[in-house]
Short mmCIF file of N, CA and C in Angstrom, two decimals:
data_model
loop_
_atom_site.label_atom_id
_atom_site.label_comp_id
_atom_site.label_asym_id
_atom_site.label_seq_id
_atom_site.Cartn_x
_atom_site.Cartn_y
_atom_site.Cartn_z
N MET L 277 -19.67 114.91 86.03
CA MET L 277 -21.29 114.87 85.71
C MET L 277 -22.01 113.69 87.09
N LYS L 278 -22.85 114.11 87.39
CA LYS L 278 -23.81 112.59 87.65
C LYS L 278 -25.33 112.55 86.90
N ALA L 279 -25.61 111.28 86.33
CA ALA L 279 -27.33 111.49 86.07
C ALA L 279 -27.80 110.73 86.49
N ASP L 280 -29.28 111.29 86.34
CA ASP L 280 -30.32 110.68 87.30
C ASP L 280 -30.72 109.08 86.09
N PHE L 281 -30.10 109.70 84.43
CA PHE L 281 -30.56 108.74 83.46
C PHE L 281 -29.65 108.92 82.61
N ILE L 282 -29.22 107.36 81.49
CA ILE L 282 -27.88 107.36 80.63
C ILE L 282 -29.04 106.82 79.80
N ILE L 283 -28.61 106.63 78.63
CA ILE L 283 -29.02 106.19 77.22
C ILE L 283 -28.11 106.85 76.70
N ALA L 284 -27.85 104.74 75.49
CA ALA L 284 -26.50 105.26 74.63
C ALA L 284 -26.33 104.41 73.89
N ASN L 285 -25.25 104.54 72.40
CA ASN L 285 -26.08 103.68 71.57
C ASN L 285 -23.87 104.45 71.07
N PRO L 286 -23.10 103.49 71.80
CA PRO L 286 -21.51 103.51 71.74
C PRO L 286 -21.56 103.05 70.62
N PRO L 287 -19.76 103.00 69.68
CA PRO L 287 -19.04 102.29 68.76
C PRO L 287 -18.91 100.92 69.48
N PHE L 288 -20.29 99.62 68.72
CA PHE L 288 -19.33 98.50 68.90
C PHE L 288 -18.10 97.87 69.01
N ASN L 289 -17.43 97.56 69.44
CA ASN L 289 -16.34 96.39 69.49
C ASN L 289 -15.07 98.01 68.50
N ASP L 290 -15.43 98.98 69.60
CA ASP L 290 -13.94 100.28 68.99
C ASP L 290 -12.37 100.00 69.34
N SER L 291 -12.30 99.88 68.58
CA SER L 291 -10.31 99.23 68.26
C SER L 291 -9.31 99.80 68.76
N ASP L 292 -9.68 101.29 68.47
CA ASP L 292 -8.73 102.10 68.83
C ASP L 292 -9.24 103.72 69.10
N TRP L 293 -9.31 103.39 70.05
CA TRP L 293 -9.79 104.33 71.28
C TRP L 293 -9.16 105.08 72.44
N SER L 294 -7.42 104.05 72.31
CA SER L 294 -6.14 104.90 73.05
C SER L 294 -6.52 104.39 74.34
N GLY L 295 -7.11 103.36 74.61
CA GLY L 295 -7.35 102.84 76.21
C GLY L 295 -5.81 102.74 76.66
N ALA L 296 -4.31 102.55 76.14
CA ALA L 296 -3.70 102.32 76.74
C ALA L 296 -2.72 103.61 77.59
N LEU L 297 -3.79 104.89 76.93
CA LEU L 297 -3.57 105.94 77.03
C LEU L 297 -4.08 106.54 79.23
N LEU L 298 -5.09 105.42 78.97
CA LEU L 298 -5.86 105.74 80.01
C LEU L 298 -5.65 104.52 81.77
N LYS L 299 -5.08 103.88 81.36
CA LYS L 299 -5.04 102.88 82.18
C LYS L 299 -4.75 103.23 83.76
N ASP L 300 -5.31 104.43 84.12
CA ASP L 300 -4.90 104.64 84.92
C ASP L 300 -6.16 105.81 86.04
N ASP L 301 -7.27 106.14 84.58
CA ASP L 301 -8.80 106.49 84.55
C ASP L 301 -9.29 106.22 85.89
N ALA L 302 -10.14 106.73 86.24
CA ALA L 302 -10.96 106.97 87.93
C ALA L 302 -11.69 105.74 87.38
N ARG L 303 -12.17 106.05 86.01
CA ARG L 303 -13.17 105.51 86.02
C ARG L 303 -13.94 104.05 86.20
N TRP L 304 -12.25 102.96 85.85
CA TRP L 304 -12.11 101.47 86.18
C TRP L 304 -12.07 101.18 87.21
N LYS L 305 -13.23 101.54 88.29
CA LYS L 305 -13.27 100.79 89.97
C LYS L 305 -13.88 99.65 89.08
N TYR L 306 -14.27 98.70 87.87
CA TYR L 306 -14.23 96.90 88.40
C TYR L 306 -13.19 97.12 87.55
N GLY L 307 -11.96 97.14 87.74
CA GLY L 307 -11.22 96.40 86.05
C GLY L 307 -10.69 97.56 84.72
N ILE L 308 -9.71 97.27 84.88
CA ILE L 308 -9.18 98.26 83.76
C ILE L 308 -9.02 97.30 82.00
N PRO L 309 -10.15 97.94 81.45
CA PRO L 309 -11.09 97.54 79.84
C PRO L 309 -9.34 96.91 79.25
N PRO L 310 -9.30 96.40 78.07
CA PRO L 310 -8.68 95.86 77.49
C PRO L 310 -8.24 97.22 76.45
N GLY L 311 -7.40 97.41 76.11
CA GLY L 311 -7.59 98.67 74.95
C GLY L 311 -7.36 98.14 73.16
N GLY L 312 -8.23 97.15 73.24
CA GLY L 312 -8.30 96.38 71.68
C GLY L 312 -10.33 96.33 71.32
N ASN L 313 -10.49 97.12 73.01
CA ASN L 313 -12.67 97.03 72.67
C ASN L 313 -12.80 97.26 74.01
N ALA L 314 -13.02 98.77 72.72
CA ALA L 314 -14.19 100.28 73.94
C ALA L 314 -15.38 99.80 75.37
N ASN L 315 -15.90 98.53 74.93
CA ASN L 315 -17.05 97.66 74.48
C ASN L 315 -16.86 97.90 77.18
N TYR L 316 -16.07 97.60 77.63
CA TYR L 316 -15.60 97.46 79.19
C TYR L 316 -15.57 98.70 79.33
N ALA L 317 -14.92 99.87 79.07
CA ALA L 317 -14.86 101.48 78.87
C ALA L 317 -16.49 102.21 78.43
N TRP L 318 -16.95 101.66 78.04
CA TRP L 318 -18.13 101.97 77.70
C TRP L 318 -18.45 102.38 78.66
N ILE L 319 -18.38 100.72 79.18
CA ILE L 319 -19.75 100.55 80.63
C ILE L 319 -19.56 101.03 82.21
N GLN L 320 -18.15 100.78 82.43
CA GLN L 320 -17.15 101.64 82.91
C GLN L 320 -17.66 103.85 83.16
N HIS L 321 -17.41 103.89 81.87
CA HIS L 321 -17.47 105.40 81.82
C HIS L 321 -19.34 105.11 82.34
N PHE L 322 -20.84 104.91 81.86
CA PHE L 322 -21.91 104.24 81.85
C PHE L 322 -22.05 104.61 83.01
N ILE L 323 -21.20 103.97 84.15
CA ILE L 323 -21.68 103.29 85.87
C ILE L 323 -20.77 104.48 86.25
N TYR L 324 -19.59 104.99 85.96
CA TYR L 324 -19.12 106.02 86.94
C TYR L 324 -20.10 107.62 86.89
N HIS L 325 -20.35 107.57 85.74
CA HIS L 325 -21.56 109.12 85.67
C HIS L 325 -23.03 109.27 86.27
N MET L 326 -23.33 107.49 86.48
CA MET L 326 -24.84 107.33 86.74
C MET L 326 -25.06 107.98 88.53
N SER L 327 -25.78 109.10 89.46
CA SER L 327 -26.83 109.81 89.88
C SER L 327 -26.06 108.00 91.18
N PRO L 328 -25.36 108.74 92.36
CA PRO L 328 -25.17 107.28 93.54
C PRO L 328 -26.70 107.00 94.06
N ALA L 329 -27.87 107.57 93.92
CA ALA L 329 -28.76 107.00 94.70
C ALA L 329 -29.72 106.44 93.95
N LYS L 330 -29.37 107.39 92.34
CA LYS L 330 -30.75 106.54 91.71
C LYS L 330 -30.18 105.98 90.24
N GLY L 331 -29.24 106.61 89.89
CA GLY L 331 -28.82 106.85 88.73
C GLY L 331 -29.23 104.85 87.86
N MET L 332 -29.81 105.27 86.34
CA MET L 332 -29.72 103.79 86.03
C MET L 332 -29.99 104.39 83.84
N ALA L 333 -28.29 103.33 83.55
CA ALA L 333 -28.62 103.59 82.43
C ALA L 333 -28.87 102.59 80.95
N GLY L 334 -29.08 102.79 80.08
CA GLY L 334 -29.48 101.40 79.03
C GLY L 334 -28.33 101.81 77.87
N PHE L 335 -28.46 101.16 76.93
CA PHE L 335 -27.23 101.32 76.25
C PHE L 335 -27.17 99.82 75.44
N VAL L 336 -26.61 100.22 74.20
CA VAL L 336 -26.06 99.34 73.43
C VAL L 336 -25.56 98.61 72.99
N LEU L 337 -25.02 97.36 73.01
CA LEU L 337 -23.88 96.81 72.72
C LEU L 337 -23.99 95.71 71.52
N ALA L 338 -22.50 95.10 70.76
CA ALA L 338 -22.38 93.65 71.05
C ALA L 338 -22.94 92.81 71.01
N LYS L 339 -23.51 92.11 70.84
CA LYS L 339 -23.45 90.73 72.10
C LYS L 339 -22.60 89.35 72.71
N GLY L 340 -21.50 90.17 71.76
CA GLY L 340 -20.53 89.53 72.69
C GLY L 340 -19.64 89.73 73.62
N SER L 341 -20.45 90.93 73.84
CA SER L 341 -20.06 91.60 75.32
C SER L 341 -20.74 90.84 76.45
N LEU L 342 -21.39 89.73 75.97
CA LEU L 342 -21.95 89.18 77.17
C LEU L 342 -20.84 87.73 77.10
N THR L 343 -20.56 87.73 76.81
CA THR L 343 -19.89 86.48 76.79
C THR L 343 -18.13 86.54 77.33
N SER L 344 -17.80 87.78 76.12
CA SER L 344 -16.42 87.37 76.48
C SER L 344 -15.27 87.64 77.47
N LYS L 345 -14.30 86.40 77.39
CA LYS L 345 -13.53 86.33 78.33
C LYS L 345 -11.76 86.72 78.23
N THR L 346 -11.94 88.04 77.49
CA THR L 346 -10.73 88.20 76.75
C THR L 346 -10.66 89.13 77.82
N ASN L 347 -9.01 89.19 77.91
CA ASN L 347 -8.26 90.80 78.58
C ASN L 347 -9.07 91.38 79.47
N ASN L 348 -9.25 90.49 79.86
CA ASN L 348 -10.48 90.88 81.60
C ASN L 348 -11.36 91.36 81.28
N GLU L 349 -12.16 91.01 80.60
CA GLU L 349 -14.00 91.34 79.96
C GLU L 349 -14.74 91.09 81.01
N GLY L 350 -13.87 89.49 81.29
CA GLY L 350 -15.07 88.50 82.18
C GLY L 350 -15.41 89.31 82.82
N ALA L 351 -13.47 89.39 84.17
CA ALA L 351 -13.98 89.79 84.84
C ALA L 351 -14.43 91.28 85.71
N ILE L 352 -14.09 91.52 84.20
CA ILE L 352 -14.78 92.74 84.31
C ILE L 352 -16.98 92.95 84.57
N ARG L 353 -16.80 92.17 83.80
CA ARG L 353 -18.53 91.70 83.55
C ARG L 353 -19.15 91.02 85.38
N LYS L 354 -17.86 90.28 85.56
CA LYS L 354 -18.21 89.97 87.10
C LYS L 354 -18.22 90.27 87.62
N ALA L 355 -17.72 91.57 88.36
CA ALA L 355 -17.31 92.38 89.38
C ALA L 355 -18.54 93.57 89.82
N ILE L 356 -18.89 94.05 87.55
CA ILE L 356 -20.00 94.49 87.85
C ILE L 356 -21.30 93.65 88.45
N ILE L 357 -21.64 92.40 87.90
CA ILE L 357 -23.35 91.69 88.11
C ILE L 357 -22.84 91.39 89.48
N GLU L 358 -21.17 91.47 90.41
CA GLU L 358 -21.57 91.82 91.56
C GLU L 358 -21.50 92.40 92.48
N ALA L 359 -21.54 93.16 91.49
CA ALA L 359 -22.01 94.91 92.32
C ALA L 359 -23.04 95.42 92.65
N GLY L 360 -24.11 94.63 92.06
CA GLY L 360 -25.29 94.54 92.03
C GLY L 360 -25.77 95.75 90.88
N LEU L 361 -25.15 95.94 89.94
CA LEU L 361 -25.55 97.00 89.51
C LEU L 361 -26.37 96.12 87.50
N LEU L 362 -26.02 95.68 87.50
CA LEU L 362 -27.22 95.07 85.89
C LEU L 362 -28.38 94.55 86.33
N ASP L 363 -29.15 95.40 86.00
CA ASP L 363 -30.84 94.67 86.05
C ASP L 363 -31.34 93.83 84.44
N CYS L 364 -30.83 94.26 83.61
CA CYS L 364 -31.55 93.57 81.93
C CYS L 364 -30.85 93.51 81.34
N ILE L 365 -30.46 92.08 81.59
CA ILE L 365 -30.45 91.94 78.68
C ILE L 365 -30.59 91.54 78.62
N VAL L 366 -30.91 92.78 76.88
CA VAL L 366 -32.25 92.47 76.15
C VAL L 366 -31.27 91.77 74.83
N ASN L 367 -31.35 90.41 74.82
CA ASN L 367 -31.31 89.30 73.67
C ASN L 367 -32.43 90.33 72.17
N LEU L 368 -31.05 90.51 71.79
CA LEU L 368 -31.51 91.61 70.32
C LEU L 368 -32.01 90.37 68.71
N PRO L 369 -33.30 90.72 67.86
CA PRO L 369 -32.81 90.30 67.36
C PRO L 369 -32.01 90.74 65.80
N ALA L 370 -31.77 89.47 65.00
CA ALA L 370 -29.99 89.81 64.03
C ALA L 370 -31.55 90.65 63.46
N LYS L 371 -30.59 91.52 62.35
CA LYS L 371 -30.94 92.92 61.21
C LYS L 371 -31.91 93.54 61.65
N LEU L 372 -31.82 93.96 62.62
CA LEU L 372 -32.29 95.07 63.57
C LEU L 372 -31.86 96.20 63.40
N PHE L 373 -30.81 96.43 62.87
CA PHE L 373 -29.58 97.87 62.77
C PHE L 373 -29.73 97.76 61.36
N LEU L 374 -30.02 98.71 60.99
CA LEU L 374 -29.49 99.12 59.30
C LEU L 374 -27.55 99.29 59.57
N ASN L 375 -27.14 99.98 60.26
CA ASN L 375 -25.09 100.05 60.01
C ASN L 375 -24.79 99.45 60.21
N THR L 376 -25.13 98.06 61.15
CA THR L 376 -24.15 96.50 61.35
C THR L 376 -25.08 95.44 61.59
N GLN L 377 -24.74 94.07 61.15
CA GLN L 377 -24.87 92.39 60.75
C GLN L 377 -24.74 91.57 62.42
N ILE L 378 -24.01 92.91 63.36
CA ILE L 378 -22.94 92.19 64.74
C ILE L 378 -24.55 92.26 65.43
N PRO L 379 -24.82 90.66 65.88
CA PRO L 379 -26.12 90.87 67.05
C PRO L 379 -25.54 91.58 68.12
N ALA L 380 -26.67 92.21 68.35
CA ALA L 380 -26.58 93.35 69.40
C ALA L 380 -28.05 92.73 70.84
N CYS L 381 -27.31 93.82 71.63
CA CYS L 381 -27.85 92.95 72.85
C CYS L 381 -28.16 94.66 73.51
N LEU L 382 -28.84 94.86 74.52
CA LEU L 382 -29.50 95.37 75.22
C LEU L 382 -29.01 95.44 76.76
N TRP L 383 -27.91 96.28 76.95
CA TRP L 383 -27.96 96.40 78.64
C TRP L 383 -28.78 97.60 79.83
N PHE L 384 -29.42 96.78 80.88
CA PHE L 384 -29.86 98.57 81.68
C PHE L 384 -29.31 97.53 83.13
N LEU L 385 -28.32 99.25 83.19
CA LEU L 385 -27.81 99.03 84.55
C LEU L 385 -28.25 99.69 86.16
N SER L 386 -28.60 99.67 87.14
CA SER L 386 -29.63 100.91 88.11
C SER L 386 -29.32 100.79 89.68
N ARG L 387 -28.87 101.66 89.90
CA ARG L 387 -28.51 101.81 91.52
C ARG L 387 -30.21 101.89 92.22
N ARG L 388 -31.24 101.49 92.11
CA ARG L 388 -31.73 101.41 91.94
C ARG L 388 -32.99 100.47 92.23
N LYS L 389 -32.24 99.14 92.65
CA LYS L 389 -32.80 97.91 92.25
C LYS L 389 -33.23 96.97 93.94
N GLU L 390 -34.17 97.71 94.25
CA GLU L 390 -34.71 97.47 95.96
C GLU L 390 -35.78 95.87 95.41
N GLY L 391 -34.96 95.34 96.53
CA GLY L 391 -35.44 94.26 95.80
C GLY L 391 -35.77 93.21 95.19
N ARG L 392 -34.14 93.85 94.30
CA ARG L 392 -33.94 93.13 93.00
C ARG L 392 -32.56 93.17 92.69
N LEU L 393 -31.08 92.86 94.45
CA LEU L 393 -30.66 93.30 94.27
C LEU L 393 -29.50 91.51 93.84
N ASP L 394 -30.30 90.66 93.74
CA ASP L 394 -29.59 89.17 93.42
C ASP L 394 -30.27 88.57 92.60
N LYS L 395 -30.93 89.81 91.88
CA LYS L 395 -31.56 89.61 90.35
C LYS L 395 -30.91 89.77 88.99
N VAL L 396 -31.34 89.16 88.23
CA VAL L 396 -30.90 89.47 86.80
C VAL L 396 -31.89 88.85 86.11
N LEU L 397 -32.66 90.66 85.27
CA LEU L 397 -34.05 89.53 84.08
C LEU L 397 -33.52 89.32 83.15
N PHE L 398 -33.66 88.69 82.08
CA PHE L 398 -33.14 88.24 80.66
C PHE L 398 -34.50 88.35 79.77
N ILE L 399 -33.95 89.14 78.80
CA ILE L 399 -35.61 89.46 77.85
C ILE L 399 -35.15 88.97 76.80
N ASP L 400 -35.73 87.50 75.85
CA ASP L 400 -34.91 87.04 74.57
C ASP L 400 -36.05 88.02 73.63
N THR L 401 -35.66 88.53 72.76
CA THR L 401 -36.71 89.53 71.91
C THR L 401 -35.90 88.80 70.36
N ARG L 402 -35.88 88.16 70.67
CA ARG L 402 -35.02 87.41 68.75
C ARG L 402 -36.04 86.60 68.30
N ASN L 403 -37.43 86.46 68.80
CA ASN L 403 -38.83 85.86 68.48
C ASN L 403 -39.50 86.63 67.59
N LEU L 404 -39.06 87.87 68.02
CA LEU L 404 -39.93 89.27 68.17
C LEU L 404 -39.60 89.85 66.66
N GLY L 405 -40.65 91.04 66.48
CA GLY L 405 -40.85 91.40 65.06
C GLY L 405 -40.78 90.98 63.93
N TYR L 406 -41.34 92.33 62.96
CA TYR L 406 -40.47 91.35 61.20
C TYR L 406 -39.91 91.74 60.17
N LEU L 407 -40.08 91.35 59.26
CA LEU L 407 -38.97 91.75 58.00
C LEU L 407 -39.61 92.13 56.38
N ILE L 408 -38.70 93.88 57.49
CA ILE L 408 -38.93 94.30 56.30
C ILE L 408 -38.83 94.21 54.89
N ASN L 409 -37.57 93.98 54.91
CA ASN L 409 -37.24 93.33 53.77
C ASN L 409 -35.98 91.85 53.52
N ARG L 410 -35.49 91.74 53.20
CA ARG L 410 -34.56 90.77 53.27
C ARG L 410 -33.36 91.28 53.98
N ARG L 411 -33.23 91.85 54.57
CA ARG L 411 -32.30 92.26 55.26
C ARG L 411 -32.31 93.39 56.56
N THR L 412 -33.39 93.47 56.25
CA THR L 412 -33.50 94.72 57.59
C THR L 412 -35.38 94.19 58.62
N LYS L 413 -35.16 93.93 60.10
CA LYS L 413 -35.84 93.70 60.96
C LYS L 413 -36.01 94.64 61.73
N ASP L 414 -37.54 95.06 62.33
CA ASP L 414 -38.53 95.57 62.75
C ASP L 414 -38.96 95.27 64.10
N PHE L 415 -39.26 95.81 64.97
CA PHE L 415 -39.90 95.34 66.18
C PHE L 415 -41.75 95.96 65.67
N THR L 416 -43.07 95.67 66.39
CA THR L 416 -44.18 96.06 65.86
C THR L 416 -44.14 97.33 67.07
N ASP L 417 -45.49 97.57 67.35
CA ASP L 417 -45.85 98.88 68.55
C ASP L 417 -45.78 97.77 69.73
N GLU L 418 -46.89 96.48 69.23
CA GLU L 418 -46.83 95.89 70.21
C GLU L 418 -45.24 95.53 70.56
N ASP L 419 -45.02 94.61 70.23
CA ASP L 419 -43.74 94.31 70.39
C ASP L 419 -42.60 94.63 71.48
N ILE L 420 -43.02 96.49 70.78
CA ILE L 420 -41.94 97.13 71.83
C ILE L 420 -42.71 97.27 73.55
N ALA L 421 -44.77 97.28 73.03
CA ALA L 421 -45.10 97.88 74.04
C ALA L 421 -45.40 95.99 75.11
N LYS L 422 -45.14 94.78 74.63
CA LYS L 422 -44.54 93.77 75.24
C LYS L 422 -42.64 93.74 76.03
N ILE L 423 -42.07 94.07 75.42
CA ILE L 423 -40.82 93.96 76.16
C ILE L 423 -40.41 95.68 76.84
N ALA L 424 -40.92 96.96 76.81
CA ALA L 424 -40.98 97.58 77.73
C ALA L 424 -41.62 97.64 78.93
N GLY L 425 -43.13 96.85 78.92
CA GLY L 425 -43.58 96.78 79.91
C GLY L 425 -43.52 95.35 81.31
N THR L 426 -42.88 94.15 79.91
CA THR L 426 -42.21 93.17 81.19
C THR L 426 -41.32 94.23 82.23
N TYR L 427 -40.12 95.42 81.70
CA TYR L 427 -39.51 95.77 82.22
C TYR L 427 -39.80 96.31 83.43
N HIS L 428 -40.65 97.33 82.96
CA HIS L 428 -41.62 98.14 83.61
C HIS L 428 -42.30 96.89 85.30
N ALA L 429 -42.28 96.09 85.07
CA ALA L 429 -43.41 95.51 85.79
C ALA L 429 -42.43 95.28 86.76
N TRP L 430 -40.67 94.51 86.21
CA TRP L 430 -39.82 93.71 86.64
C TRP L 430 -39.42 94.90 87.43
N CYS L 431 -39.33 96.01 87.12
CA CYS L 431 -38.62 97.81 88.23
C CYS L 431 -39.25 97.64 88.74
N HIS L 432 -41.05 98.42 89.11
CA HIS L 432 -42.20 98.65 89.26
C HIS L 432 -43.05 97.67 90.08
N PRO L 433 -43.50 96.93 90.46
CA PRO L 433 -44.24 96.41 90.88
C PRO L 433 -44.48 96.63 92.04
N SER L 434 -45.93 96.97 92.17
CA SER L 434 -46.79 98.12 93.67
C SER L 434 -46.33 96.21 94.05
N PRO L 435 -46.73 96.59 95.64
CA PRO L 435 -47.36 95.68 96.49
C PRO L 435 -47.98 94.41 95.89
N SER L 436 -49.11 95.15 95.74
CA SER L 436 -50.68 94.16 94.88
C SER L 436 -49.11 92.90 93.15
N GLY L 437 -48.23 93.10 93.08
CA GLY L 437 -47.78 93.01 92.08
C GLY L 437 -47.99 93.55 91.04
N ARG L 438 -48.52 94.51 91.03
CA ARG L 438 -49.16 95.07 89.54
C ARG L 438 -48.09 96.77 89.74
N ARG L 439 -48.02 97.64 88.55
CA ARG L 439 -47.20 99.05 88.51
C ARG L 439 -48.04 100.55 88.38
N GLU L 440 -48.08 100.54 89.05
CA GLU L 440 -49.04 101.65 89.77
C GLU L 440 -49.48 102.28 87.91
N GLY L 441 -50.66 102.48 87.76
CA GLY L 441 -51.05 102.73 86.33
C GLY L 441 -51.39 102.03 85.33
N ASP L 442 -51.04 100.63 85.80
CA ASP L 442 -50.09 99.57 85.03
C ASP L 442 -50.97 98.75 85.18
N GLU L 443 -52.54 98.72 84.52
CA GLU L 443 -53.34 97.85 85.22
C GLU L 443 -53.15 95.84 84.54
N GLY L 444 -53.22 95.10 85.16
CA GLY L 444 -53.12 95.05 84.43
C GLY L 444 -51.42 93.84 84.46
N ILE L 445 -50.48 94.70 84.42
CA ILE L 445 -49.17 93.99 83.96
C ILE L 445 -48.48 94.08 85.95
N SER L 446 -48.24 92.36 85.96
CA SER L 446 -47.36 92.23 86.31
C SER L 446 -46.54 91.24 85.94
N TYR L 447 -44.66 91.42 86.31
CA TYR L 447 -43.63 90.78 86.04
C TYR L 447 -43.91 89.27 86.95
N GLU L 448 -43.78 88.24 86.03
CA GLU L 448 -43.95 86.56 85.55
C GLU L 448 -42.89 86.63 84.80
N ASP L 449 -42.16 84.90 84.64
CA ASP L 449 -41.00 84.20 83.75
C ASP L 449 -42.56 83.88 82.84
N ILE L 450 -41.58 83.68 81.58
CA ILE L 450 -41.90 83.40 80.10
C ILE L 450 -41.45 82.65 79.50
N PRO L 451 -41.25 81.53 79.33
CA PRO L 451 -40.08 80.25 79.01
C PRO L 451 -40.45 80.51 77.74
N GLY L 452 -39.02 80.97 76.94
CA GLY L 452 -38.76 81.40 75.78
C GLY L 452 -38.59 82.62 75.25
N PHE L 453 -38.69 83.51 76.26
CA PHE L 453 -39.21 84.92 75.98
C PHE L 453 -38.81 85.92 77.37
N CYS L 454 -38.34 85.79 77.97
CA CYS L 454 -38.20 86.49 79.88
C CYS L 454 -37.78 85.58 81.23
N LYS L 455 -37.18 86.12 81.93
CA LYS L 455 -36.55 84.91 83.33
C LYS L 455 -35.64 85.48 84.18
N ALA L 456 -35.88 85.68 84.91
CA ALA L 456 -35.58 86.39 85.92
C ALA L 456 -34.69 85.38 86.75
N VAL L 457 -33.23 86.03 86.64
CA VAL L 457 -32.42 84.82 87.43
C VAL L 457 -31.51 85.32 87.99
N ALA L 458 -31.63 84.34 88.89
CA ALA L 458 -30.61 84.93 90.93
C ALA L 458 -29.22 84.21 90.60
N LEU L 459 -28.76 85.64 91.20
CA LEU L 459 -27.14 85.61 90.34
C LEU L 459 -26.37 84.03 91.31
N ASP L 460 -27.22 83.92 91.78
CA ASP L 460 -26.30 82.34 91.43
C ASP L 460 -26.40 81.04 91.02
N GLU L 461 -27.58 81.41 90.09
CA GLU L 461 -27.70 80.63 89.35
C GLU L 461 -26.43 81.30 88.13
N ILE L 462 -26.01 82.44 88.20
CA ILE L 462 -25.62 83.45 86.68
C ILE L 462 -23.93 82.45 87.18
N ARG L 463 -23.46 82.57 88.83
CA ARG L 463 -22.06 81.60 88.62
C ARG L 463 -21.94 80.99 88.37
N GLN L 464 -23.33 80.18 88.80
CA GLN L 464 -22.98 78.13 88.28
C GLN L 464 -22.85 78.70 86.55
#
């Protein structure tokens, strides 16, 4: 099955996913994921099921998935980025999820990155939100609108720099919140 949109919250850092039994799986186009951590198996599973022309995927993973280089994860991440599939990373604040204290991030992959193939958008939301209690944080409606509006302005700019239907929204880098980074800078 191929899908235009995939949204998921897979189990973070799953170490008991029987990866050794799936070494020759067709989904591992960008490298064989480590048997001790399913994060990069999930990513490649989503890519495999994205429709070829306009597939997009958004999912939550542990923040460690952004920097891990163990057991081929760094090479897989590099191959996915070089293939032009990574569209955006959203760095989430701590205490956002009730079921884990592991820092998390959102990944957005896209096969329709017209005009953005050589860039990735990074959004840092660590300074947004408010504490519900000492162990739990939440976003306000305004926080969610700011994050979503920034990503939508990045994805769907009109020729005037505005997305149709969103008066006043155009993408621009905001220090401390968002930045579009060229692949050359990511390579460095």
